[in-house]
Structure formats: structure tokens, C-alpha cells
Amino acid sequence: YDKEVTTKPERMDIMGNYLTSIEAAQYLGVSDRTIRTLCQTRQLEHERLNGRNYRFKREWLDNYLESVRVRPEPQNFNQEEI
């Protein structure tokens, strides 16, 4: 079954400063499965709770977003071409 999860901003840090996998997925705009894959491949910093559940600090998610952000190459335009 497909259950939509709604997360209110005030609930985002319910476990101190940690977010759940679902909250992290919503924050990054990806699926929960993608979050697990990023953790398993060590691309996303995380902590494990009871050896099962992932928890994330918002700072770690922001660091991941910064690391995958595409930066445009600087363009060298000749003034005569413009």
C-alpha cells in the first residue's frame, strides 16, 4: 500500500536534531529507498539507531546536497560573438 507521509516543519527535529529516513527523503526530494542506498554506499552521513533505523542531522543532508550540486562551467564569450 502507498501511504503518503506528511511532515510538518515543527516535527522535523522531533528526535533532538535528528530526522528519520522518511523525513530525510522528503527533505532531499528522493525516495526512502534512495536514502537507504546512499547510506549503504556511504554517500550520505548518518547514524544507526538500534542497528536498524537511520537518523540524520539536517547539516549532513545539506552537506550531501552541496556535494552533488551541479555547477555550470564558466563560459568564455568573445565580445565580438555577442
JSON list of C-alpha atoms in Angstrom, two decimals:
[
{"chain": "A", "resi": 1, "resn": "TYR", "atom": "CA", "xyz": [0.00, 0.00, 0.00]},
{"chain": "A", "resi": 2, "resn": "ASP", "atom": "CA", "xyz": [1.14, 3.53, -0.66]},
{"chain": "A", "resi": 3, "resn": "LYS", "atom": "CA", "xyz": [0.80, 5.80, 2.34]},
{"chain": "A", "resi": 4, "resn": "GLU", "atom": "CA", "xyz": [1.61, 9.46, 1.89]},
{"chain": "A", "resi": 5, "resn": "VAL", "atom": "CA", "xyz": [3.55, 10.87, 4.79]},
{"chain": "A", "resi": 6, "resn": "THR", "atom": "CA", "xyz": [3.09, 14.49, 5.66]},
{"chain": "A", "resi": 7, "resn": "THR", "atom": "CA", "xyz": [5.74, 16.04, 7.80]},
{"chain": "A", "resi": 8, "resn": "LYS", "atom": "CA", "xyz": [5.13, 19.35, 9.46]},
{"chain": "A", "resi": 9, "resn": "PRO", "atom": "CA", "xyz": [8.21, 21.57, 9.73]},
{"chain": "A", "resi": 10, "resn": "GLU", "atom": "CA", "xyz": [7.89, 21.70, 13.51]},
{"chain": "A", "resi": 11, "resn": "ARG", "atom": "CA", "xyz": [8.11, 17.87, 13.60]},
{"chain": "A", "resi": 12, "resn": "MET", "atom": "CA", "xyz": [11.27, 17.72, 11.50]},
{"chain": "A", "resi": 13, "resn": "ASP", "atom": "CA", "xyz": [13.58, 17.73, 14.53]},
{"chain": "A", "resi": 14, "resn": "ILE", "atom": "CA", "xyz": [11.43, 15.62, 16.83]},
{"chain": "A", "resi": 15, "resn": "MET", "atom": "CA", "xyz": [14.34, 13.42, 17.96]},
{"chain": "A", "resi": 16, "resn": "GLY", "atom": "CA", "xyz": [16.58, 16.28, 19.02]},
{"chain": "A", "resi": 17, "resn": "ASN", "atom": "CA", "xyz": [18.29, 17.40, 15.85]},
{"chain": "A", "resi": 18, "resn": "TYR", "atom": "CA", "xyz": [17.81, 14.10, 14.03]},
{"chain": "A", "resi": 19, "resn": "LEU", "atom": "CA", "xyz": [15.47, 13.31, 11.15]},
{"chain": "A", "resi": 20, "resn": "THR", "atom": "CA", "xyz": [14.05, 9.90, 10.23]},
{"chain": "A", "resi": 21, "resn": "SER", "atom": "CA", "xyz": [14.68, 8.28, 6.83]},
{"chain": "A", "resi": 22, "resn": "ILE", "atom": "CA", "xyz": [11.27, 9.38, 5.61]},
{"chain": "A", "resi": 23, "resn": "GLU", "atom": "CA", "xyz": [11.83, 12.95, 6.75]},
{"chain": "A", "resi": 24, "resn": "ALA", "atom": "CA", "xyz": [15.30, 12.95, 5.16]},
{"chain": "A", "resi": 25, "resn": "ALA", "atom": "CA", "xyz": [13.84, 11.63, 1.90]},
{"chain": "A", "resi": 26, "resn": "GLN", "atom": "CA", "xyz": [11.26, 14.42, 1.88]},
{"chain": "A", "resi": 27, "resn": "TYR", "atom": "CA", "xyz": [13.93, 17.00, 2.68]},
{"chain": "A", "resi": 28, "resn": "LEU", "atom": "CA", "xyz": [16.13, 15.82, -0.22]},
{"chain": "A", "resi": 29, "resn": "GLY", "atom": "CA", "xyz": [13.23, 15.17, -2.58]},
{"chain": "A", "resi": 30, "resn": "VAL", "atom": "CA", "xyz": [14.08, 11.49, -3.08]},
{"chain": "A", "resi": 31, "resn": "SER", "atom": "CA", "xyz": [12.57, 8.14, -2.11]},
{"chain": "A", "resi": 32, "resn": "ASP", "atom": "CA", "xyz": [13.16, 6.32, 1.16]},
{"chain": "A", "resi": 33, "resn": "ARG", "atom": "CA", "xyz": [14.88, 3.57, -0.87]},
{"chain": "A", "resi": 34, "resn": "THR", "atom": "CA", "xyz": [17.32, 6.14, -2.29]},
{"chain": "A", "resi": 35, "resn": "ILE", "atom": "CA", "xyz": [18.13, 7.26, 1.24]},
{"chain": "A", "resi": 36, "resn": "ARG", "atom": "CA", "xyz": [18.95, 3.67, 2.24]},
{"chain": "A", "resi": 37, "resn": "THR", "atom": "CA", "xyz": [21.11, 3.22, -0.87]},
{"chain": "A", "resi": 38, "resn": "LEU", "atom": "CA", "xyz": [23.01, 6.46, -0.17]},
{"chain": "A", "resi": 39, "resn": "CYS", "atom": "CA", "xyz": [23.65, 5.25, 3.38]},
{"chain": "A", "resi": 40, "resn": "GLN", "atom": "CA", "xyz": [24.73, 1.77, 2.32]},
{"chain": "A", "resi": 41, "resn": "THR", "atom": "CA", "xyz": [27.18, 3.22, -0.22]},
{"chain": "A", "resi": 42, "resn": "ARG", "atom": "CA", "xyz": [28.43, 5.73, 2.37]},
{"chain": "A", "resi": 43, "resn": "GLN", "atom": "CA", "xyz": [27.47, 8.72, 0.27]},
{"chain": "A", "resi": 44, "resn": "LEU", "atom": "CA", "xyz": [25.26, 10.17, 2.99]},
{"chain": "A", "resi": 45, "resn": "GLU", "atom": "CA", "xyz": [26.41, 10.66, 6.57]},
{"chain": "A", "resi": 46, "resn": "HIS", "atom": "CA", "xyz": [24.08, 9.01, 9.06]},
{"chain": "A", "resi": 47, "resn": "GLU", "atom": "CA", "xyz": [23.78, 7.28, 12.42]},
{"chain": "A", "resi": 48, "resn": "ARG", "atom": "CA", "xyz": [22.07, 3.98, 13.12]},
{"chain": "A", "resi": 49, "resn": "LEU", "atom": "CA", "xyz": [19.56, 3.58, 15.91]},
{"chain": "A", "resi": 50, "resn": "ASN", "atom": "CA", "xyz": [19.47, 0.07, 17.39]},
{"chain": "A", "resi": 51, "resn": "GLY", "atom": "CA", "xyz": [21.44, -1.13, 14.36]},
{"chain": "A", "resi": 52, "resn": "ARG", "atom": "CA", "xyz": [18.38, -0.73, 12.14]},
{"chain": "A", "resi": 53, "resn": "ASN", "atom": "CA", "xyz": [16.93, 2.73, 11.78]},
{"chain": "A", "resi": 54, "resn": "TYR", "atom": "CA", "xyz": [18.83, 5.56, 10.14]},
{"chain": "A", "resi": 55, "resn": "ARG", "atom": "CA", "xyz": [18.90, 9.03, 11.64]},
{"chain": "A", "resi": 56, "resn": "PHE", "atom": "CA", "xyz": [20.20, 12.21, 10.02]},
{"chain": "A", "resi": 57, "resn": "LYS", "atom": "CA", "xyz": [21.19, 15.68, 11.06]},
{"chain": "A", "resi": 58, "resn": "ARG", "atom": "CA", "xyz": [19.92, 18.41, 8.76]},
{"chain": "A", "resi": 59, "resn": "GLU", "atom": "CA", "xyz": [23.55, 19.60, 8.42]},
{"chain": "A", "resi": 60, "resn": "TRP", "atom": "CA", "xyz": [24.51, 16.20, 6.94]},
{"chain": "A", "resi": 61, "resn": "LEU", "atom": "CA", "xyz": [21.70, 16.42, 4.40]},
{"chain": "A", "resi": 62, "resn": "ASP", "atom": "CA", "xyz": [22.75, 19.95, 3.44]},
{"chain": "A", "resi": 63, "resn": "ASN", "atom": "CA", "xyz": [26.35, 18.73, 3.03]},
{"chain": "A", "resi": 64, "resn": "TYR", "atom": "CA", "xyz": [25.14, 15.98, 0.70]},
{"chain": "A", "resi": 65, "resn": "LEU", "atom": "CA", "xyz": [23.11, 18.45, -1.36]},
{"chain": "A", "resi": 66, "resn": "GLU", "atom": "CA", "xyz": [26.14, 20.69, -1.70]},
{"chain": "A", "resi": 67, "resn": "SER", "atom": "CA", "xyz": [28.33, 17.77, -2.77]},
{"chain": "A", "resi": 68, "resn": "VAL", "atom": "CA", "xyz": [26.00, 16.74, -5.61]},
{"chain": "A", "resi": 69, "resn": "ARG", "atom": "CA", "xyz": [25.06, 20.21, -6.77]},
{"chain": "A", "resi": 70, "resn": "VAL", "atom": "CA", "xyz": [25.88, 20.75, -10.43]},
{"chain": "A", "resi": 71, "resn": "ARG", "atom": "CA", "xyz": [27.91, 23.86, -11.01]},
{"chain": "A", "resi": 72, "resn": "PRO", "atom": "CA", "xyz": [27.90, 25.33, -14.50]},
{"chain": "A", "resi": 73, "resn": "GLU", "atom": "CA", "xyz": [31.21, 25.63, -16.31]},
{"chain": "A", "resi": 74, "resn": "PRO", "atom": "CA", "xyz": [32.32, 29.23, -16.77]},
{"chain": "A", "resi": 75, "resn": "GLN", "atom": "CA", "xyz": [31.78, 30.34, -20.35]},
{"chain": "A", "resi": 76, "resn": "ASN", "atom": "CA", "xyz": [34.38, 32.38, -22.19]},
{"chain": "A", "resi": 77, "resn": "PHE", "atom": "CA", "xyz": [32.46, 34.60, -24.56]},
{"chain": "A", "resi": 78, "resn": "ASN", "atom": "CA", "xyz": [34.24, 36.68, -27.09]},
{"chain": "A", "resi": 79, "resn": "GLN", "atom": "CA", "xyz": [32.67, 40.14, -27.09]},
{"chain": "A", "resi": 80, "resn": "GLU", "atom": "CA", "xyz": [32.59, 40.10, -30.92]},
{"chain": "A", "resi": 81, "resn": "GLU", "atom": "CA", "xyz": [30.41, 36.96, -30.90]},
{"chain": "A", "resi": 82, "resn": "ILE", "atom": "CA", "xyz": [27.73, 38.54, -28.73]}
]
